[in-house]
Short mmCIF file of C-alpha atoms in Angstrom, two decimals:
data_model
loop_
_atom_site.label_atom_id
_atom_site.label_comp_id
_atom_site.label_asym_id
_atom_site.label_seq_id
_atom_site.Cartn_x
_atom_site.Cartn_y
_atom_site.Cartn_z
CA UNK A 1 -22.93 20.98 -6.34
CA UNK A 2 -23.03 22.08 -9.66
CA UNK A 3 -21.79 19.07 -12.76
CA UNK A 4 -18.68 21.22 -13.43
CA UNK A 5 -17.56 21.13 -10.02
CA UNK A 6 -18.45 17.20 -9.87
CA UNK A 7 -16.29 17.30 -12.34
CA UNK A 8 -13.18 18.73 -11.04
CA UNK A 9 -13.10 17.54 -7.59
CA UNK A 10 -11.25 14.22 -7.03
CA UNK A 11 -11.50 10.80 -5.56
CA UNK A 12 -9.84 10.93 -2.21
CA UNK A 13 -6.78 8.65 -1.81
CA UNK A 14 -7.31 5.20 -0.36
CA UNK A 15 -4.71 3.52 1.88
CA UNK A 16 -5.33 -0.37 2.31
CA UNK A 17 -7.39 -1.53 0.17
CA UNK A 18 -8.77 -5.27 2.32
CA UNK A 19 -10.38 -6.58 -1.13
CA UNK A 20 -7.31 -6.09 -2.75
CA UNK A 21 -5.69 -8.29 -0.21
CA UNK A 22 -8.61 -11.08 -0.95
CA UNK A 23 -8.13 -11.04 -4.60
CA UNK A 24 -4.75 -11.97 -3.88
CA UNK A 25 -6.06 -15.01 -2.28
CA UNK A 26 -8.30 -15.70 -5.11
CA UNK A 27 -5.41 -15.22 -7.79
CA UNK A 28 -2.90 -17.49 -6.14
CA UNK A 29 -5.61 -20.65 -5.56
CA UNK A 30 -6.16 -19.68 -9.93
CA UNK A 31 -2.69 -20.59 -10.12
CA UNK A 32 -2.36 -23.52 -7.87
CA UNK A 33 -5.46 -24.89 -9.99
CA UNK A 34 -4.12 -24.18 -13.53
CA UNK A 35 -0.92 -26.23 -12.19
CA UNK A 36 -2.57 -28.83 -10.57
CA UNK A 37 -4.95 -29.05 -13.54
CA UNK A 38 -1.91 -29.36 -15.90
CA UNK A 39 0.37 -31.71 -13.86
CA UNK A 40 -2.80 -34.47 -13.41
CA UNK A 41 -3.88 -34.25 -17.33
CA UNK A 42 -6.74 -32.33 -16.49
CA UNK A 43 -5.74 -29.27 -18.60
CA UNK A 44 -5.37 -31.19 -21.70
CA UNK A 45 -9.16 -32.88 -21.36
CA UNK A 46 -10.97 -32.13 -24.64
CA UNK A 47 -14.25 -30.35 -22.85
CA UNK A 48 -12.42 -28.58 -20.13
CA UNK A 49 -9.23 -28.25 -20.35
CA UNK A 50 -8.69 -25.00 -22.41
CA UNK A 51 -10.54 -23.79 -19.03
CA UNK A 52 -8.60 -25.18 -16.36
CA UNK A 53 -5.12 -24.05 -18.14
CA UNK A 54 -6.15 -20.47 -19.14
CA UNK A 55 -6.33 -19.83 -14.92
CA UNK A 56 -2.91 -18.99 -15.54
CA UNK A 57 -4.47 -15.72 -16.28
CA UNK A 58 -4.71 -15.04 -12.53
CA UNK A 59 -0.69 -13.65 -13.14
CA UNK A 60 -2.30 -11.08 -14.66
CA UNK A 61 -3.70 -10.30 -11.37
CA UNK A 62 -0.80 -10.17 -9.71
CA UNK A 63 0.91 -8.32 -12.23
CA UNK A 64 -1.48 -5.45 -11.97
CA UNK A 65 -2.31 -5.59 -8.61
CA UNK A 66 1.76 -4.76 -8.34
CA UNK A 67 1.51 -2.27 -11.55
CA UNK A 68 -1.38 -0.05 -9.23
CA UNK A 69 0.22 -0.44 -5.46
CA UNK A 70 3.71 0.70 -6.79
CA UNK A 71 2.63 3.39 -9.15
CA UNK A 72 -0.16 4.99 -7.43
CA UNK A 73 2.80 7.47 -5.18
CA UNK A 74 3.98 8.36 -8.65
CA UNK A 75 0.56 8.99 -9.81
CA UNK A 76 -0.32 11.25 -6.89
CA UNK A 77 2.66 13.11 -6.82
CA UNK A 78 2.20 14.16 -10.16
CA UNK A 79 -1.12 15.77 -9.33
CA UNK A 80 0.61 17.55 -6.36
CA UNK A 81 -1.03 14.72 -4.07
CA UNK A 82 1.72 13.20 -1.70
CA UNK A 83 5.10 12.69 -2.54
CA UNK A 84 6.71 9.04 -4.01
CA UNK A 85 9.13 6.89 -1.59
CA UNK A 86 12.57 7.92 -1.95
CA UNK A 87 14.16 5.34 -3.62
CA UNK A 88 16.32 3.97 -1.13
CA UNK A 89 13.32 3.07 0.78
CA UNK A 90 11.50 2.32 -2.10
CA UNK A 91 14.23 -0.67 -2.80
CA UNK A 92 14.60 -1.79 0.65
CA UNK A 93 11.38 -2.30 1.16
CA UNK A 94 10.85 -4.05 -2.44
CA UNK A 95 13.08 -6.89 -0.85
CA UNK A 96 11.83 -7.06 1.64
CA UNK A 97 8.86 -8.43 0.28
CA UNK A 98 10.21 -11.03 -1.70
CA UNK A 99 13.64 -11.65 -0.98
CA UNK A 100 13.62 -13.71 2.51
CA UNK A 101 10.67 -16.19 1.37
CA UNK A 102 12.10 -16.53 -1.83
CA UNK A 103 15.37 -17.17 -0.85
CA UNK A 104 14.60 -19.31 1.81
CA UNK A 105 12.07 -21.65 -0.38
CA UNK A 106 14.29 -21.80 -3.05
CA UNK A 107 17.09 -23.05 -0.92
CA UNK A 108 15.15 -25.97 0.57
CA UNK A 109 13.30 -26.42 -2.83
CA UNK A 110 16.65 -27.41 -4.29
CA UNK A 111 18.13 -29.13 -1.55
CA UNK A 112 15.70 -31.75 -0.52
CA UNK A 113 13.01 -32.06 -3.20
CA UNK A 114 14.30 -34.81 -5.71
CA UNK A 115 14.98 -33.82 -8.83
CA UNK A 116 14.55 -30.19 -8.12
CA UNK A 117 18.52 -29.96 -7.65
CA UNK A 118 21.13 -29.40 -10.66
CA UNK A 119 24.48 -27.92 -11.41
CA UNK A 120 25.85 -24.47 -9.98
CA UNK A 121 23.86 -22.54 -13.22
CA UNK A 122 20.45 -23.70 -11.92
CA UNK A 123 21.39 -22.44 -8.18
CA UNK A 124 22.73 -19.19 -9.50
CA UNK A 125 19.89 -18.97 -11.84
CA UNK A 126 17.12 -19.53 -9.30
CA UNK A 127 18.93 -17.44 -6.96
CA UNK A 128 19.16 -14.50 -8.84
CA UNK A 129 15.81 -14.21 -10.23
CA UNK A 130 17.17 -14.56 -13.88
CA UNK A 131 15.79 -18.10 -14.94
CA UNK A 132 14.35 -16.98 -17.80
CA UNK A 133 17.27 -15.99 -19.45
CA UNK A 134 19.43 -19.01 -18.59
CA UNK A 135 18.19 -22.17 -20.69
CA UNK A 136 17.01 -25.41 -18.67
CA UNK A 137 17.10 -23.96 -14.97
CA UNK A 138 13.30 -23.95 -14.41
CA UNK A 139 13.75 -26.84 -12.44
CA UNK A 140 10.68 -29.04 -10.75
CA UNK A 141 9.11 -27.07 -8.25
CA UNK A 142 10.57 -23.70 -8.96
CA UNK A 143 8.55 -23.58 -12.86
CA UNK A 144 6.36 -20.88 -11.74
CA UNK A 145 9.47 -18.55 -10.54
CA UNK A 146 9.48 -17.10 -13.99
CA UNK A 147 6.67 -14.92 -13.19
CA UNK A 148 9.11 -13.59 -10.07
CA UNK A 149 11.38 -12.69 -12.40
CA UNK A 150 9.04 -10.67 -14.14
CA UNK A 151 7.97 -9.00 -11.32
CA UNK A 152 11.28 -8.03 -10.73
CA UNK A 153 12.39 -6.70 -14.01
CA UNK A 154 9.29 -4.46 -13.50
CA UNK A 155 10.57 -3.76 -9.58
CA UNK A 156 13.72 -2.51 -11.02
CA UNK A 157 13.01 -0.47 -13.87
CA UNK A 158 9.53 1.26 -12.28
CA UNK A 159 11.83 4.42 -11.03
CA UNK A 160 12.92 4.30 -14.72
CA UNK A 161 9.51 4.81 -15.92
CA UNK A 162 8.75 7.25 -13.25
CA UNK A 163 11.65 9.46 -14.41
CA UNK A 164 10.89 9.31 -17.76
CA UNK A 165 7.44 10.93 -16.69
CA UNK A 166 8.68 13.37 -14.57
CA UNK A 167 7.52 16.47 -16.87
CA UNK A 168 3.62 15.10 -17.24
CA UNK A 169 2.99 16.89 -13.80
CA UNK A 170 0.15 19.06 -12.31
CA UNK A 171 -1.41 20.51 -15.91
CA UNK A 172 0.10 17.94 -17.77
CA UNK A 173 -0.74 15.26 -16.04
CA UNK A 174 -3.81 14.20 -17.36
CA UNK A 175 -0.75 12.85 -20.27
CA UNK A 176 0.14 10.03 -18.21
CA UNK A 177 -3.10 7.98 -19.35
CA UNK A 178 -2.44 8.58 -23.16
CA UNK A 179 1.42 7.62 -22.57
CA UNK A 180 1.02 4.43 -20.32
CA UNK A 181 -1.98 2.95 -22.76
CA UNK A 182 0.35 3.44 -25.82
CA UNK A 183 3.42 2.29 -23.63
CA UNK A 184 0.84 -0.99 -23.26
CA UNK A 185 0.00 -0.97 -26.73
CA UNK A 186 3.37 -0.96 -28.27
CA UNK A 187 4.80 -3.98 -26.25
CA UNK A 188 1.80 -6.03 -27.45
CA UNK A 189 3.97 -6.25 -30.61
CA UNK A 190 6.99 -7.62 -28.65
CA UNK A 191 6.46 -11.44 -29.45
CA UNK A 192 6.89 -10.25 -33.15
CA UNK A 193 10.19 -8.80 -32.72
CA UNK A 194 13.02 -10.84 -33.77
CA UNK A 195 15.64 -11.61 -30.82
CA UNK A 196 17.68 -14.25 -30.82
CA UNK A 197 18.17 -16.50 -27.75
CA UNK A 198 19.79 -19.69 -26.70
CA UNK A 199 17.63 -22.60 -27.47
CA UNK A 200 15.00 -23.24 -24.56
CA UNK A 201 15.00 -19.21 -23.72
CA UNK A 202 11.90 -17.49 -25.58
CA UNK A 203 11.94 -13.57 -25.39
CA UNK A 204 8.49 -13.04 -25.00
CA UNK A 205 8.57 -14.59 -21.34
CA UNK A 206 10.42 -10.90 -20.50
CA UNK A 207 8.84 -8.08 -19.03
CA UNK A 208 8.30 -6.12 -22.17
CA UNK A 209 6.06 -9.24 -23.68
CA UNK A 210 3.50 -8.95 -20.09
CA UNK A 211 3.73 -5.10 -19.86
CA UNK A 212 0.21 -4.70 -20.30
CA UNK A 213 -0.85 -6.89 -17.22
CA UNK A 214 1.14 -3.97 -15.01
CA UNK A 215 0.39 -1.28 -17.04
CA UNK A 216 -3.49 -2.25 -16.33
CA UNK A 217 -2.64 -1.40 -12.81
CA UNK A 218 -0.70 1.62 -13.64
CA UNK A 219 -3.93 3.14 -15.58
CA UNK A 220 -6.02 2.19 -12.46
CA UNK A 221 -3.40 4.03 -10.45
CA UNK A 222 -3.33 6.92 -12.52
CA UNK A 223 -7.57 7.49 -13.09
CA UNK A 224 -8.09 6.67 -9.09
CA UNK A 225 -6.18 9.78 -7.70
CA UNK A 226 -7.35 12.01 -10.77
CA UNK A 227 -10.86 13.72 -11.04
CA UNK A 228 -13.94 11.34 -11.24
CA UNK A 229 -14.66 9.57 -15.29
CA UNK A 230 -16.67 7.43 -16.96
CA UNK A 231 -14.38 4.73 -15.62
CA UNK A 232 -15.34 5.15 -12.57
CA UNK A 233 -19.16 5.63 -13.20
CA UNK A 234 -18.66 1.89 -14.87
CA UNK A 235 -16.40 0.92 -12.01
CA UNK A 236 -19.67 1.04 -9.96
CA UNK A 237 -21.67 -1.44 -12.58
CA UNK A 238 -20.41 -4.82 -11.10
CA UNK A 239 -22.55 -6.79 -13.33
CA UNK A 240 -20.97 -4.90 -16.56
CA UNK A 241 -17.60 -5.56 -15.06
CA UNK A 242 -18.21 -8.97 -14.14
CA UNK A 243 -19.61 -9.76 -17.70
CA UNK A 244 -16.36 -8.09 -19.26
CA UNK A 245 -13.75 -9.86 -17.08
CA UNK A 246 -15.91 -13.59 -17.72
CA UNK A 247 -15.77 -12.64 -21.51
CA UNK A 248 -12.43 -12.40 -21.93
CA UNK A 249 -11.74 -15.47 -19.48
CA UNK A 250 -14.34 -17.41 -22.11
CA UNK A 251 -12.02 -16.13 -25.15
CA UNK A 252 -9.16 -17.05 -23.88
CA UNK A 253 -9.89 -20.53 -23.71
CA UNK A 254 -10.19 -20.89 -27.01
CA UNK A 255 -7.57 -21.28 -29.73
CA UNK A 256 -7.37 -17.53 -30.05
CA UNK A 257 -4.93 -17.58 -27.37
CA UNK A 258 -3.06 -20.44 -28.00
CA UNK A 259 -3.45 -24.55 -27.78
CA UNK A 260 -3.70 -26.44 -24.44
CA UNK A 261 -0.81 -27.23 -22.93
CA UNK A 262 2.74 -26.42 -23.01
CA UNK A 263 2.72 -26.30 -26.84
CA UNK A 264 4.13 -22.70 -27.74
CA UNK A 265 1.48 -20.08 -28.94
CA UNK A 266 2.08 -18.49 -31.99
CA UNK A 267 2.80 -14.83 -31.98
CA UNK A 268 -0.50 -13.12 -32.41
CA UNK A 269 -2.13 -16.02 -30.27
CA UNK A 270 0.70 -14.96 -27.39
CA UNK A 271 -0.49 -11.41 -27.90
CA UNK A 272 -4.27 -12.26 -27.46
CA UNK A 273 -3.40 -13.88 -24.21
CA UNK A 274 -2.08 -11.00 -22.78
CA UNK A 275 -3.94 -8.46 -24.22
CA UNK A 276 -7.09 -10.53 -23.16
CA UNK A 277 -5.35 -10.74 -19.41
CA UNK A 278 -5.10 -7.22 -19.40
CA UNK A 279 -8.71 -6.72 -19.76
CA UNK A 280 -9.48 -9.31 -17.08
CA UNK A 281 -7.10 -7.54 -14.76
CA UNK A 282 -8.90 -4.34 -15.09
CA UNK A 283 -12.06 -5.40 -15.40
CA UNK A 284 -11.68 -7.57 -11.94
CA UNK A 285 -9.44 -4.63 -10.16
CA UNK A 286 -11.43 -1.55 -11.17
CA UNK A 287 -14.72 -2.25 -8.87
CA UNK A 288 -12.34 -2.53 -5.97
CA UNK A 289 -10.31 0.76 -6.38
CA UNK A 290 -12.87 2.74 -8.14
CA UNK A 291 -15.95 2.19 -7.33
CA UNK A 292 -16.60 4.28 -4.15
CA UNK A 293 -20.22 3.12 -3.64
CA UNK A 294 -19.48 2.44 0.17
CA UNK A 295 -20.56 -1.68 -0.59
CA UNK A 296 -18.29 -4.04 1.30
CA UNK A 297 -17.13 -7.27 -0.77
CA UNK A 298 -17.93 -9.86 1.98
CA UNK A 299 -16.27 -12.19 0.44
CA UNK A 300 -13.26 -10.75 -0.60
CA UNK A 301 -13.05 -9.07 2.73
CA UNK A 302 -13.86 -12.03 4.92
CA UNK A 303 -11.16 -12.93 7.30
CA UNK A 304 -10.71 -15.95 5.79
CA UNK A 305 -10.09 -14.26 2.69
CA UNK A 306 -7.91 -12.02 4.18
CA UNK A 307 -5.59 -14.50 5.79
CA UNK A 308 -5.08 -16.15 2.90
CA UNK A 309 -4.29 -13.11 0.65
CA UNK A 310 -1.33 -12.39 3.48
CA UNK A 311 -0.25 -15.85 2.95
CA UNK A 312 -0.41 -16.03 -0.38
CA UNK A 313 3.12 -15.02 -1.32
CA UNK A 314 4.29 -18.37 0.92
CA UNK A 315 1.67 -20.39 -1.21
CA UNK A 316 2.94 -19.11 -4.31
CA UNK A 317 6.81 -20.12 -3.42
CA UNK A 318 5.62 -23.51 -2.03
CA UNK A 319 3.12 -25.12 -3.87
CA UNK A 320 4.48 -26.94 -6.67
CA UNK A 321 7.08 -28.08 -4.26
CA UNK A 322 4.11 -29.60 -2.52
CA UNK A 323 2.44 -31.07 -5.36
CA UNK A 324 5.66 -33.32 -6.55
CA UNK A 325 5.50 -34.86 -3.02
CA UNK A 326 1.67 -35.47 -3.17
CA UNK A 327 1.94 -38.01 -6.47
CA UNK A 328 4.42 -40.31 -5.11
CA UNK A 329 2.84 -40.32 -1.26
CA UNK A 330 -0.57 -41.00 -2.63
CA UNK A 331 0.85 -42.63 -5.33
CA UNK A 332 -0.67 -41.16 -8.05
CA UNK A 333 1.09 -41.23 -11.61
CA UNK A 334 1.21 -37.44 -12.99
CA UNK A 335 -0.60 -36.80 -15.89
CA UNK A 336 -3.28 -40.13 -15.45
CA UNK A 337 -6.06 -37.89 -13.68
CA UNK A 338 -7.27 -37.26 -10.21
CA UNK A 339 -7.43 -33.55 -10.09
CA UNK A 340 -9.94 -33.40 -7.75
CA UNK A 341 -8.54 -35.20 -4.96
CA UNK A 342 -5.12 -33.48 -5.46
CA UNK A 343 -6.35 -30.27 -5.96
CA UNK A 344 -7.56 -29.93 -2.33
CA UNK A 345 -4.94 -31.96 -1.26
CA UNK A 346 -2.38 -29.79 -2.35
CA UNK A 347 -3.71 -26.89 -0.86
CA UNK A 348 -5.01 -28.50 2.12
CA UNK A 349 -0.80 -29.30 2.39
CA UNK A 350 0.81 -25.66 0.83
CA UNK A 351 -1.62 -23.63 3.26
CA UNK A 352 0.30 -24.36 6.30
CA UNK A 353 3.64 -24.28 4.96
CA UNK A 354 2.49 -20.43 3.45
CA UNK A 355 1.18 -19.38 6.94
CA UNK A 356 4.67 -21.10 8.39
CA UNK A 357 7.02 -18.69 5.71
CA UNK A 358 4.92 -15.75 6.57
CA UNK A 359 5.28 -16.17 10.04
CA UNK A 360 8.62 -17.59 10.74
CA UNK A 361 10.35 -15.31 7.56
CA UNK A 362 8.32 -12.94 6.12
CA UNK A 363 6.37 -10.99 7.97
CA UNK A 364 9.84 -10.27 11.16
CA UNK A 365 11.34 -9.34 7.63
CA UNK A 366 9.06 -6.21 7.16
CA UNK A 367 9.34 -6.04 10.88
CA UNK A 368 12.95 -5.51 11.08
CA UNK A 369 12.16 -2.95 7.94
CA UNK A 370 9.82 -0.99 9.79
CA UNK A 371 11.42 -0.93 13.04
CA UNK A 372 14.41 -0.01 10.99
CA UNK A 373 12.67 2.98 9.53
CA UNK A 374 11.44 4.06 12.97
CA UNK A 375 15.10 4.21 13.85
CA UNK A 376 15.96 6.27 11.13
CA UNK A 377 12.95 8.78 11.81
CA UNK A 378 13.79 9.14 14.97
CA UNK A 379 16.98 9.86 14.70
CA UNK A 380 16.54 12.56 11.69
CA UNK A 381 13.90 14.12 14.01
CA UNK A 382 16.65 14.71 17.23
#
């Protein structure tokens, strides 16, 4: 085969991706440790504890892993390679995912952990999804929801940014790439635009201020259905990769992108956190989609691993629920140390009560989805 025709072909399209589903695993546990970490002191320890809080960069993850699974349809049906869900579907099935473990642990978060509870604005606020526009209604054990509502800013206005592409198809798709990155670049200025909010509401915790942790996984979704690139000739490089995702980790926890703790960043140090998360995304995603060197990741792909990605979602919702009850049982005063004994403790805890959600709410609420679609099928087909 001649290098022009190399050239032109294309990578064929992937379904299930099981690393994917590992690095899941791997990003939640970052987050469990980067809270655990701050809630025992350990994150503002003057050797380690720029490291231990900047594993918050493991949203980043997340946030791309969502930005590549959602926009890889829209990527391949621009390049005449399958055809996007209709959006119907595409929203049902959206809430499906999060709604029914979400709802569900926020319910019981509020009604039975101490001081989780509040007034009818932190219910509505939690229950909604819009905490981080209503001041003081991150409440204990729900703090990390803000990234869910995030996530679903982005759920909501993704057909948005599909129709606004519409036109960069077949020839003009190789556009998309161009448009996305300078989509990405341009909202990396968003923590220096003036908006005003209540007091306790910051506008860079919106979607447009952690754009460029999806739009990572957008560009990944774009360059793996299009013809073969240098991308995916480094994709293949794991140490290079490896390196680039550990050197922005290492910059990050420094005071580039920001001080330790919950002291606010200031604006460029916000935007060198995210643009330095972006990087990590991609640079940590891009072997697994890309890199079609037919190498297994054992560990990413070992059940284990695997389990725990599936269940991740439930550990997400329920682990800082967990860790307020693990201080007062063990009796353990927050912020005086001990990270290493609640650190496993806390996940040796949240595990079972993720596998629990998954089993007993989540997973017979895709169920019902796809037995639902089934119906519909079949009754289009007759």
């Amino acid at each position: 085969m001649s290098t022009q025709t190399r050239s032109a072909s294309v990578v064929p399209l992937r379904g299930f991706v099981p690393s994917l589903e590992g690095m899941r695993a791997v990003a939640c546990i970052g987050i469990v440790v980067t809270h655990v970490a701050f809630q025992t002191g350990g994150a503002t320890s003057p050797i380690l504890g720029h490291v231990w809080g900047r594993f918050d960069l493991t949203v980043a993850i997340f946030f791309s892993l969502s930005g590549f699974l959602l926009w890889r349809p829209h990527a391949a049906a621009a390049r005449g390679r399958g055809s996007a869900q209709p959006l119907g579907r595409y929203f049902r099935s959206r809430f499906a995912r999060i709604l029914p473990g979400y709802l569900v642990g926020v319910t019981l978060i509020l009604m039975f952990l101490p001081d989780a509870g509040g007034d009818y604005r932190v219910w509505l606020a939690n229950l909604s999804f819009t905490q981080v526009f209503v001041p003081l209604t991150l409440t204990q054990g729900l703090t990390q929801m803000w990234s869910l509502s995030v996530e679903l800013a982005f759920y909501l206005l993704l057909p948005v940014f599909a129709w606004l592409m519409v036109r960069l198809r077949g020839a003009a798709a190789a556009r998309r790439i161009p448009v996305i990155l300078g989509a990405a670049v341009l909202t990396l200025s968003w923590a220096f635009v003036p908006v005003s909010t209540p007091d306790g509401i910051h506008h860079d915790n919106w979607l447009p201020g952690y754009f460029p942790w999806f739009a990572a996984g957008m560009l990944l979704a774009e360059i793996s259905v299009g013809p073969p690139t240098w991308v995916h000739r480094m994709a293949r490089r794991r140490f290079v990769m490896s390196s680039i995702a550990v050197a922005a980790f290492a910059l990050s926890a420094t005071p580039l992108a920001g001080p330790q703790g919950l002291v606010r960043p200031a604006a460029w140090q916000f935007e060198i956190k995210i643009l330095l998360g972006a990087i990590l995304a991609f640079a940590m995603l891009a072997p697994l989609i890309l890199a079609e060197d037919g190498r297994r990741h054992r560990f990413l792909e070992h059940p284990v691993m695997l389990t725990l990605g599936r269940w991740s979602y439930g550990l997400f919702i329920w682990h800082l629920a967990v860790l307020a009850v693990v201080f007062p049982v063990f009796g353990i005063v927050p912020f005086s140390g001990g990270m290493w004994f609640v650190l496993p403790v806390t996940l040796a805890l949240s595990i079972p009560v993720a596998a629990a959600s998954y089993a007993l709410v989540e997973d017979p609420a895709r169920r019902r989805l796809a037995s639902r679609k089934k119906a519909v099928t079949a009754s289009v087909s007759h």
